[in-house]
Amino acid sequence: MPTYKAPLRDMKFLLNEVFDYPRHYASLASGENATPDIVDAILSECGRFCEDVLSPLYQSGDEEGCKLENGEVTTPKGFKEAYAQYVAGGWQGLSAPEAFGGQGLPASLGLFKQEMMGTANWSFSMYPGLSIGAMNTIFLHGSDEQKQIYLPPLTEGRWGGTMCLTEPQCGTDLGQVKTKAEPQADGSYRVTGTKIFISSGEHDLTENIVHVVLARLPDAPKGTRGISLFIVPKFLPDENGDVGQRNGVTCGSLEKKMGIKASATCVMNFDDATGYLIGPENQGLECMFTFMNTARIGTAIQGVGPAELSYQWALDYARDRRSMRSLSGKKEPDQVADSLIHHADVRRMLLTQKAIAEGGRAMLYYAARLADHMVEGHEQGDSKKAEAYDDKLGFLTPILKGFLTELGYEAANQGVQVFGGHGYIREHGMEQIIRDTKIATLYEGTTGIQALDLLGRKVLMMTQGGAVREFTLKIANFARKQLTDKRLRPFAVELLKLTAQWNVLTVRLMLAARKDRDVVSAAAHDFLMYSGYVTMAYLWARQAAVAADKLEHGGADAAEFYRAKLATAEFYYERLLPRAQSHATSMLSPTKNLMQLDAEHMAFLG
Amino acid sequence: MPTYKAPLRDMKFLLNEVFDYPRHYASLASGENATPDIVDAILSECGRFCEDVLSPLYQSGDEEGCKLENGEVTTPKGFKEAYAQYVAGGWQGLSAPEAFGGQGLPASLGLFKQEMMGTANWSFSMYPGLSIGAMNTIFLHGSDEQKQIYLPPLTEGRWGGTMCLTEPQCGTDLGQVKTKAEPQADGSYRVTGTKIFISSGEHDLTENIVHVVLARLPDAPKGTRGISLFIVPKFLPDENGDVGQRNGVTCGSLEKKMGIKASATCVMNFDDATGYLIGPENQGLECMFTFMNTARIGTAIQGVGPAELSYQWALDYARDRRSMRSLSGKKEPDQVADSLIHHADVRRMLLTQKAIAEGGRAMLYYAARLADHMVEGHEQGDSKKAEAYDDKLGFLTPILKGFLTELGYEAANQGVQVFGGHGYIREHGMEQIIRDTKIATLYEGTTGIQALDLLGRKVLMMTQGGAVREFTLKIANFARKQLTDKRLRPFAVELLKLTAQWNVLTVRLMLAARKDRDVVSAAAHDFLMYSGYVTMAYLWARQAAVAADKLEHGGADAAEFYRAKLATAEFYYERLLPRAQSHATSMLSPTKNLMQLDAEHMAFLG
């Protein structure tokens, strides 16, 4: 059975050499304890946990799935024990405030942890992952009492959490939420309704589950401005904060899904369940979405993880499996045939995976610094700072979430192609990566929704193109500095062209959209993908710049690592980046080609 | 549960209006009975069978899968009854020679039948589909006695057939085949070895299964020139041609796969099984591959079918499901939200599916005419004619197989995106289309192998670019005629540019490959995809030309159908075809970006 290896070398290259996290952490209040030694120890320890405990449960979890019997959900064999180890290791509180039992380390460390956990076993990682969403929401919008009751057991991992948004009639369009909350004399509420697609809605890993639920108060305004947020625990906490009376929230059924089968996706029935208002009345959506940017970066990880995992396994296979001879002559004349890795087309697939995994990781680690500042703003009660960084992050998150999950899915598919027919067989684990990864392009807002968020909201509405101008200025400033270096010049020249083009495209779309609002939706997908390719190009150039510098000044130590970085950057620029141009052409094409056909004439099926 | 509707209107448009099949059939010996009325009746009847019998078994077949117990494989509930109906309807012999009980109709009708069956239920269609491969091989290479014994029950469908090529150590590289065949005193052979990935290797649909097996004679030359072909029946036929003694071939296990779970994919153990040589000694590969082009077109159908199915279901969903408001203003003000179909980005996804389904179908029907001529050559013993058409087909088949299965897979993925999170849930059937379709890019030669076959073999080695010159000449001649028509001119201008570019790219690769053989493998994938986009552009222009003509001269009858054709052609040219340019750029990039990295430096995982 294949296993996962934590890519610590690459992670440390990004942290220490490309983005200078040591200095970044030193600048943060929460970074006091995040010294290089401690960060190193945490990453290594986390890597070991992922390799030894989570990775072995990857395939068995998929085979077995979750089971619902008498309202109780059983996770696959080994999950309970692995989760107990996770709790014992204090992993859930890594980036949580010390006041509630956490280790108070920077938020980014939590993302690096999630990357490794999610790559080794995405389904497993969803249980603590969703919980962190609930923790963040309670931390920011809960009353002091609510924080005192819920945060310590959540931070410990003894309790789990969920986010209950989707209902049968609506997912994206949350203005259609129908779940009701009736106020009671004691200040609590009775919550009634059905929520679907609730990850970790019911399971056997924790002694309690804290649901964070969108619902409507009586007489609330229609649409999105009439939704409030409630805490609805599975067991009501007693006066000691321990698990008390069973609440009226139950799992009606488990969804049968394409993948992430070890993650319990529940239909949750709220039947006069006791709930507690969190945050102001009718402002539930804003409260729920405060941490949306970090949640979406969390999902963007699901683009990078599968690319890494699929790459590791495909690379192993391509080194071992022999088929045919290399076109440029026998490479292993003593063998019956050459290894797959000697065929240029197989290398094209492997390097596509590598470029996506490492380029995507660089995009995540770049954004994670901003997330640290945003969280610090919140923790210091400095909402201006929090908002400023949230805005910067807000431009990047749809790109990361939309683009990286699409490319991660492509990488997972390339991995199967490297295996040929064997990739289609379950025992190799490769097709599972496809199935597990597909969800990433759908939840936390589909790729289409990310695209609309990027172009419609972040670029055109909120900043009139300013977000693109600001980001491309940063890229261009970087690129200009590399023009004099022979090895880096090709990247720099290309980046300068692209930054100019990105602005031109933005302006053209802005002008077109003034006359024809459909332009935004029609162009959004191509704009998102274009933005993704350019952003990844920037981050490959950043990596290449460090690699070139190290090769020149760093001696022969690890020279092969840096040469591989330069080679992969070259591959990315020459073989993947050209796709940006087809998106540029498509996005400018007239909306007419999408809108002219009447809905009833889209098929003639008699 | 969603169902399938046979797209008869579109099929008849292609047959009668675009490709003039009535005249084509009139020119064939086998076309005598393929009058327009009979073709119509066959397609309608087949469509009904697919809609009423096969489509309802689509999801249940996936849920249940096949079971192996005591060496016997049970197909999912309903498959046996459906197969009996298939046999009773005489469908298996549709295009088979009358001499062996077939209806002697043109081969293309068999492809149209396969398209509908495969769209309604790909797994089901594989049982008779593989059998047709065996029938073709025996018809062409079997002795008269072998034909008399095997072809009648195979043509009837009472017996099934398989093609046994792959072994654990080799799939693509069949020179590594190890299965042995020892000659016996009675002229038969003892076949011993293990074959894997054998579709329909064992099942309960037919009373006998005829395996066509690649194996080595003692002292056969090494590699591909030492492989012979054998018939190894599950039950040896007795002197009356009935099922006799059980032979030494058994199903060792069923593969657990990503999809096509209702199709039994078997590990087959041959243990001193009695086999009969078919065709000349050591020429088994040539015999096996005589019908490779038609087999690969059969697989190309698996690009078109899923695109059609996923489109039909996504379109239904997009018309029903309401979410948010259209950016250009409320379209259904009385409803809580607008239907998905009013959002431009959703239309982009739907039209991508439609353009792939209808454009792909046109590519298939274009090639099917050539297949008719090739088969006629074989049937008339006119090997020169057969070869000439096989060569024409040989250029198109890797394009059809490689490009259409990749785009069909994309279309299946777009369908899931239209459904959002619901697409990931099994009950909607959308994720099954992804899982079922992925195999199409892997078997019958992966996309990478198709790409090498196209660029390396068909274009560079066999014709020194002549295949491209010949095909683009045809395209250019067509395009030039459309230049004067205002509606068609944009398509024609683009086509003329592309035909020139295709030739330039071919020559540049040819020159580059003379100095660096890796160029072929490095450029193959992009060349394949580029060729596919241009070929599809040609076939969209062909459809647009007919539609424009009908709109001008045909009166208002069915005007909406033709307008939809023009609109979809426009969408294809403006939003999908630009991708060809990114492939053009990538294919010319240096091989260095693929080859410079040593195999051991492709990852640094400590």
PDB file of C-alpha atoms in Angstrom, chain B residues 338-519:
ATOM      1  CA  ASP B 338     -33.702  32.696 -10.980  1.00  0.00           C
ATOM      2  CA  SER B 339     -33.067  29.285 -12.485  1.00  0.00           C
ATOM      3  CA  LEU B 340     -29.420  28.378 -12.842  1.00  0.00           C
ATOM      4  CA  ILE B 341     -29.762  28.483 -16.598  1.00  0.00           C
ATOM      5  CA  HIS B 342     -30.009  32.279 -16.513  1.00  0.00           C
ATOM      6  CA  HIS B 343     -26.471  32.627 -15.175  1.00  0.00           C
ATOM      7  CA  ALA B 344     -23.864  33.132 -17.890  1.00  0.00           C
ATOM      8  CA  ASP B 345     -21.278  30.994 -16.130  1.00  0.00           C
ATOM      9  CA  VAL B 346     -23.716  28.076 -15.904  1.00  0.00           C
ATOM     10  CA  ARG B 347     -24.445  28.471 -19.596  1.00  0.00           C
ATOM     11  CA  ARG B 348     -20.706  28.398 -20.240  1.00  0.00           C
ATOM     12  CA  MET B 349     -20.577  24.983 -18.592  1.00  0.00           C
ATOM     13  CA  LEU B 350     -23.684  23.674 -20.332  1.00  0.00           C
ATOM     14  CA  LEU B 351     -22.574  24.912 -23.732  1.00  0.00           C
ATOM     15  CA  THR B 352     -19.168  23.348 -23.190  1.00  0.00           C
ATOM     16  CA  GLN B 353     -20.944  20.040 -22.688  1.00  0.00           C
ATOM     17  CA  LYS B 354     -23.214  20.589 -25.682  1.00  0.00           C
ATOM     18  CA  ALA B 355     -20.363  21.616 -27.957  1.00  0.00           C
ATOM     19  CA  ILE B 356     -18.390  18.531 -26.948  1.00  0.00           C
ATOM     20  CA  ALA B 357     -21.341  16.138 -27.276  1.00  0.00           C
ATOM     21  CA  GLU B 358     -22.536  17.395 -30.646  1.00  0.00           C
ATOM     22  CA  GLY B 359     -19.122  18.259 -32.027  1.00  0.00           C
ATOM     23  CA  GLY B 360     -17.805  14.883 -30.909  1.00  0.00           C
ATOM     24  CA  ARG B 361     -20.769  13.085 -32.423  1.00  0.00           C
ATOM     25  CA  ALA B 362     -20.087  14.804 -35.718  1.00  0.00           C
ATOM     26  CA  MET B 363     -16.464  13.651 -35.564  1.00  0.00           C
ATOM     27  CA  LEU B 364     -17.614  10.074 -34.976  1.00  0.00           C
ATOM     28  CA  TYR B 365     -20.153  10.110 -37.789  1.00  0.00           C
ATOM     29  CA  TYR B 366     -17.615  11.619 -40.124  1.00  0.00           C
ATOM     30  CA  ALA B 367     -15.172   8.800 -39.364  1.00  0.00           C
ATOM     31  CA  ALA B 368     -17.859   6.118 -39.468  1.00  0.00           C
ATOM     32  CA  ARG B 369     -18.234   6.565 -43.226  1.00  0.00           C
ATOM     33  CA  LEU B 370     -14.584   5.688 -43.665  1.00  0.00           C
ATOM     34  CA  ALA B 371     -15.071   2.652 -41.433  1.00  0.00           C
ATOM     35  CA  ASP B 372     -17.868   1.460 -43.728  1.00  0.00           C
ATOM     36  CA  HIS B 373     -15.563   1.577 -46.726  1.00  0.00           C
ATOM     37  CA  MET B 374     -12.770  -0.166 -44.855  1.00  0.00           C
ATOM     38  CA  VAL B 375     -15.059  -2.967 -43.719  1.00  0.00           C
ATOM     39  CA  GLU B 376     -16.415  -3.285 -47.229  1.00  0.00           C
ATOM     40  CA  GLY B 377     -12.865  -3.712 -48.484  1.00  0.00           C
ATOM     41  CA  HIS B 378     -12.343  -6.553 -46.003  1.00  0.00           C
ATOM     42  CA  GLU B 379     -15.644  -8.171 -46.871  1.00  0.00           C
ATOM     43  CA  GLN B 380     -14.901  -8.012 -50.579  1.00  0.00           C
ATOM     44  CA  GLY B 381     -11.419  -9.398 -50.001  1.00  0.00           C
ATOM     45  CA  ASP B 382     -10.100  -6.137 -51.472  1.00  0.00           C
ATOM     46  CA  SER B 383      -7.197  -5.610 -49.112  1.00  0.00           C
ATOM     47  CA  LYS B 384      -5.921  -2.594 -51.034  1.00  0.00           C
ATOM     48  CA  LYS B 385      -9.203  -0.784 -50.547  1.00  0.00           C
ATOM     49  CA  ALA B 386      -9.374  -1.903 -46.931  1.00  0.00           C
ATOM     50  CA  GLU B 387      -5.886  -0.605 -46.276  1.00  0.00           C
ATOM     51  CA  ALA B 388      -6.456   2.694 -48.032  1.00  0.00           C
ATOM     52  CA  TYR B 389      -9.468   3.454 -45.868  1.00  0.00           C
ATOM     53  CA  ASP B 390      -7.786   2.050 -42.799  1.00  0.00           C
ATOM     54  CA  ASP B 391      -4.997   4.563 -43.336  1.00  0.00           C
ATOM     55  CA  LYS B 392      -7.405   7.465 -43.585  1.00  0.00           C
ATOM     56  CA  LEU B 393      -9.113   6.179 -40.469  1.00  0.00           C
ATOM     57  CA  GLY B 394      -5.753   5.581 -38.849  1.00  0.00           C
ATOM     58  CA  PHE B 395      -5.019   9.294 -38.849  1.00  0.00           C
ATOM     59  CA  LEU B 396      -8.364  10.161 -37.309  1.00  0.00           C
ATOM     60  CA  THR B 397      -8.674   7.423 -34.698  1.00  0.00           C
ATOM     61  CA  PRO B 398      -6.000   8.605 -32.244  1.00  0.00           C
ATOM     62  CA  ILE B 399      -7.498  12.090 -32.510  1.00  0.00           C
ATOM     63  CA  LEU B 400     -10.991  10.795 -31.878  1.00  0.00           C
ATOM     64  CA  LYS B 401     -10.001   8.367 -29.152  1.00  0.00           C
ATOM     65  CA  GLY B 402      -7.509  10.626 -27.383  1.00  0.00           C
ATOM     66  CA  PHE B 403      -9.175  14.001 -27.725  1.00  0.00           C
ATOM     67  CA  LEU B 404     -12.825  12.983 -27.392  1.00  0.00           C
ATOM     68  CA  THR B 405     -12.314  10.886 -24.284  1.00  0.00           C
ATOM     69  CA  GLU B 406     -10.408  13.755 -22.637  1.00  0.00           C
ATOM     70  CA  LEU B 407     -13.124  16.236 -23.568  1.00  0.00           C
ATOM     71  CA  GLY B 408     -15.905  13.835 -22.656  1.00  0.00           C
ATOM     72  CA  TYR B 409     -14.319  13.553 -19.236  1.00  0.00           C
ATOM     73  CA  GLU B 410     -14.208  17.331 -18.991  1.00  0.00           C
ATOM     74  CA  ALA B 411     -17.885  17.490 -19.955  1.00  0.00           C
ATOM     75  CA  ALA B 412     -18.738  14.956 -17.257  1.00  0.00           C
ATOM     76  CA  ASN B 413     -16.896  17.127 -14.759  1.00  0.00           C
ATOM     77  CA  GLN B 414     -18.724  20.250 -15.909  1.00  0.00           C
ATOM     78  CA  GLY B 415     -21.992  18.411 -15.325  1.00  0.00           C
ATOM     79  CA  VAL B 416     -21.053  17.842 -11.706  1.00  0.00           C
ATOM     80  CA  GLN B 417     -20.107  21.518 -11.373  1.00  0.00           C
ATOM     81  CA  VAL B 418     -23.559  22.557 -12.617  1.00  0.00           C
ATOM     82  CA  PHE B 419     -25.093  20.497  -9.807  1.00  0.00           C
ATOM     83  CA  GLY B 420     -22.772  22.064  -7.222  1.00  0.00           C
ATOM     84  CA  GLY B 421     -22.451  19.974  -4.050  1.00  0.00           C
ATOM     85  CA  HIS B 422     -25.362  17.814  -5.185  1.00  0.00           C
ATOM     86  CA  GLY B 423     -23.233  16.618  -8.085  1.00  0.00           C
ATOM     87  CA  TYR B 424     -20.965  14.883  -5.585  1.00  0.00           C
ATOM     88  CA  ILE B 425     -23.849  12.846  -4.150  1.00  0.00           C
ATOM     89  CA  ARG B 426     -24.359   9.473  -5.760  1.00  0.00           C
ATOM     90  CA  GLU B 427     -28.150   9.592  -6.086  1.00  0.00           C
ATOM     91  CA  HIS B 428     -28.009  12.222  -8.836  1.00  0.00           C
ATOM     92  CA  GLY B 429     -25.918   9.992 -11.083  1.00  0.00           C
ATOM     93  CA  MET B 430     -23.591  12.813 -12.094  1.00  0.00           C
ATOM     94  CA  GLU B 431     -20.470  11.678 -10.262  1.00  0.00           C
ATOM     95  CA  GLN B 432     -20.965   8.186 -11.700  1.00  0.00           C
ATOM     96  CA  ILE B 433     -20.531   9.642 -15.162  1.00  0.00           C
ATOM     97  CA  ILE B 434     -17.121  10.960 -14.112  1.00  0.00           C
ATOM     98  CA  ARG B 435     -16.136   7.610 -12.638  1.00  0.00           C
ATOM     99  CA  ASP B 436     -17.406   5.599 -15.587  1.00  0.00           C
ATOM    100  CA  THR B 437     -15.777   7.886 -18.131  1.00  0.00           C
ATOM    101  CA  LYS B 438     -12.297   8.082 -16.642  1.00  0.00           C
ATOM    102  CA  ILE B 439     -11.492   4.604 -17.988  1.00  0.00           C
ATOM    103  CA  ALA B 440     -11.920   5.869 -21.547  1.00  0.00           C
ATOM    104  CA  THR B 441      -8.692   7.877 -21.291  1.00  0.00           C
ATOM    105  CA  LEU B 442      -6.860   4.761 -20.138  1.00  0.00           C
ATOM    106  CA  TYR B 443      -7.896   1.614 -21.968  1.00  0.00           C
ATOM    107  CA  GLU B 444      -7.441   0.872 -25.659  1.00  0.00           C
ATOM    108  CA  GLY B 445      -4.221   2.899 -25.289  1.00  0.00           C
ATOM    109  CA  THR B 446      -3.958   5.839 -22.883  1.00  0.00           C
ATOM    110  CA  THR B 447      -4.222   9.390 -24.157  1.00  0.00           C
ATOM    111  CA  GLY B 448      -0.417   9.485 -24.117  1.00  0.00           C
ATOM    112  CA  ILE B 449      -0.263   6.402 -26.341  1.00  0.00           C
ATOM    113  CA  GLN B 450      -2.823   7.866 -28.755  1.00  0.00           C
ATOM    114  CA  ALA B 451      -0.721  11.012 -28.921  1.00  0.00           C
ATOM    115  CA  LEU B 452       2.421   9.060 -29.763  1.00  0.00           C
ATOM    116  CA  ASP B 453       0.528   7.015 -32.336  1.00  0.00           C
ATOM    117  CA  LEU B 454      -0.733  10.193 -33.987  1.00  0.00           C
ATOM    118  CA  LEU B 455       2.394  12.298 -34.066  1.00  0.00           C
ATOM    119  CA  GLY B 456       5.107   9.650 -34.050  1.00  0.00           C
ATOM    120  CA  ARG B 457       3.557   6.977 -36.222  1.00  0.00           C
ATOM    121  CA  LYS B 458       0.780   8.360 -38.359  1.00  0.00           C
ATOM    122  CA  VAL B 459       2.068  11.861 -39.009  1.00  0.00           C
ATOM    123  CA  LEU B 460       5.862  11.735 -38.882  1.00  0.00           C
ATOM    124  CA  MET B 461       6.915   8.150 -39.549  1.00  0.00           C
ATOM    125  CA  MET B 462       4.293   6.846 -41.954  1.00  0.00           C
ATOM    126  CA  THR B 463       3.475   9.984 -43.940  1.00  0.00           C
ATOM    127  CA  GLN B 464       6.136  12.608 -43.176  1.00  0.00           C
ATOM    128  CA  GLY B 465       3.360  15.068 -42.503  1.00  0.00           C
ATOM    129  CA  GLY B 466       1.296  13.898 -45.457  1.00  0.00           C
ATOM    130  CA  ALA B 467      -1.630  12.869 -43.297  1.00  0.00           C
ATOM    131  CA  VAL B 468      -1.924  16.430 -42.004  1.00  0.00           C
ATOM    132  CA  ARG B 469      -1.488  17.917 -45.471  1.00  0.00           C
ATOM    133  CA  GLU B 470      -4.221  15.705 -46.904  1.00  0.00           C
ATOM    134  CA  PHE B 471      -6.714  16.342 -44.127  1.00  0.00           C
ATOM    135  CA  THR B 472      -6.097  20.088 -43.916  1.00  0.00           C
ATOM    136  CA  LEU B 473      -6.499  20.344 -47.690  1.00  0.00           C
ATOM    137  CA  LYS B 474      -9.963  18.919 -47.329  1.00  0.00           C
ATOM    138  CA  ILE B 475     -10.719  21.383 -44.533  1.00  0.00           C
ATOM    139  CA  ALA B 476      -9.333  24.331 -46.472  1.00  0.00           C
ATOM    140  CA  ASN B 477     -11.310  23.437 -49.584  1.00  0.00           C
ATOM    141  CA  PHE B 478     -14.456  23.360 -47.519  1.00  0.00           C
ATOM    142  CA  ALA B 479     -13.620  26.600 -45.724  1.00  0.00           C
ATOM    143  CA  ARG B 480     -12.878  28.511 -48.887  1.00  0.00           C
ATOM    144  CA  LYS B 481     -16.398  27.841 -50.148  1.00  0.00           C
ATOM    145  CA  GLN B 482     -17.882  29.404 -47.015  1.00  0.00           C
ATOM    146  CA  LEU B 483     -15.915  32.654 -47.195  1.00  0.00           C
ATOM    147  CA  THR B 484     -18.647  34.480 -49.090  1.00  0.00           C
ATOM    148  CA  ASP B 485     -21.400  33.697 -46.588  1.00  0.00           C
ATOM    149  CA  LYS B 486     -21.577  36.378 -43.920  1.00  0.00           C
ATOM    150  CA  ARG B 487     -22.648  34.005 -41.146  1.00  0.00           C
ATOM    151  CA  LEU B 488     -20.045  31.399 -42.006  1.00  0.00           C
ATOM    152  CA  ARG B 489     -17.148  33.630 -42.871  1.00  0.00           C
ATOM    153  CA  PRO B 490     -15.771  33.888 -39.305  1.00  0.00           C
ATOM    154  CA  PHE B 491     -15.596  30.115 -39.061  1.00  0.00           C
ATOM    155  CA  ALA B 492     -14.010  29.826 -42.503  1.00  0.00           C
ATOM    156  CA  VAL B 493     -11.354  32.448 -41.819  1.00  0.00           C
ATOM    157  CA  GLU B 494     -10.411  30.761 -38.570  1.00  0.00           C
ATOM    158  CA  LEU B 495     -10.289  27.348 -40.225  1.00  0.00           C
ATOM    159  CA  LEU B 496      -7.981  28.620 -42.953  1.00  0.00           C
ATOM    160  CA  LYS B 497      -5.632  30.050 -40.363  1.00  0.00           C
ATOM    161  CA  LEU B 498      -5.665  26.814 -38.418  1.00  0.00           C
ATOM    162  CA  THR B 499      -5.025  24.557 -41.398  1.00  0.00           C
ATOM    163  CA  ALA B 500      -1.977  26.618 -42.264  1.00  0.00           C
ATOM    164  CA  GLN B 501      -0.815  26.589 -38.662  1.00  0.00           C
ATOM    165  CA  TRP B 502      -1.322  22.839 -38.317  1.00  0.00           C
ATOM    166  CA  ASN B 503       1.022  22.255 -41.253  1.00  0.00           C
ATOM    167  CA  VAL B 504       3.599  24.692 -39.962  1.00  0.00           C
ATOM    168  CA  LEU B 505       3.559  23.036 -36.553  1.00  0.00           C
ATOM    169  CA  THR B 506       3.941  19.628 -38.161  1.00  0.00           C
ATOM    170  CA  VAL B 507       6.938  20.704 -40.224  1.00  0.00           C
ATOM    171  CA  ARG B 508       8.587  22.402 -37.278  1.00  0.00           C
ATOM    172  CA  LEU B 509       8.189  19.302 -35.137  1.00  0.00           C
ATOM    173  CA  MET B 510       9.463  17.117 -37.977  1.00  0.00           C
ATOM    174  CA  LEU B 511      12.612  19.203 -38.300  1.00  0.00           C
ATOM    175  CA  ALA B 512      13.136  19.391 -34.552  1.00  0.00           C
ATOM    176  CA  ALA B 513      12.622  15.641 -34.179  1.00  0.00           C
ATOM    177  CA  ARG B 514      15.413  14.928 -36.643  1.00  0.00           C
ATOM    178  CA  LYS B 515      17.886  16.423 -34.197  1.00  0.00           C
ATOM    179  CA  ASP B 516      16.195  15.365 -30.988  1.00  0.00           C
ATOM    180  CA  ARG B 517      14.004  12.263 -30.934  1.00  0.00           C
ATOM    181  CA  ASP B 518      12.483  13.211 -27.567  1.00  0.00           C
ATOM    182  CA  VAL B 519      10.634  15.990 -29.387  1.00  0.00           C
TER     183      VAL B 519
END
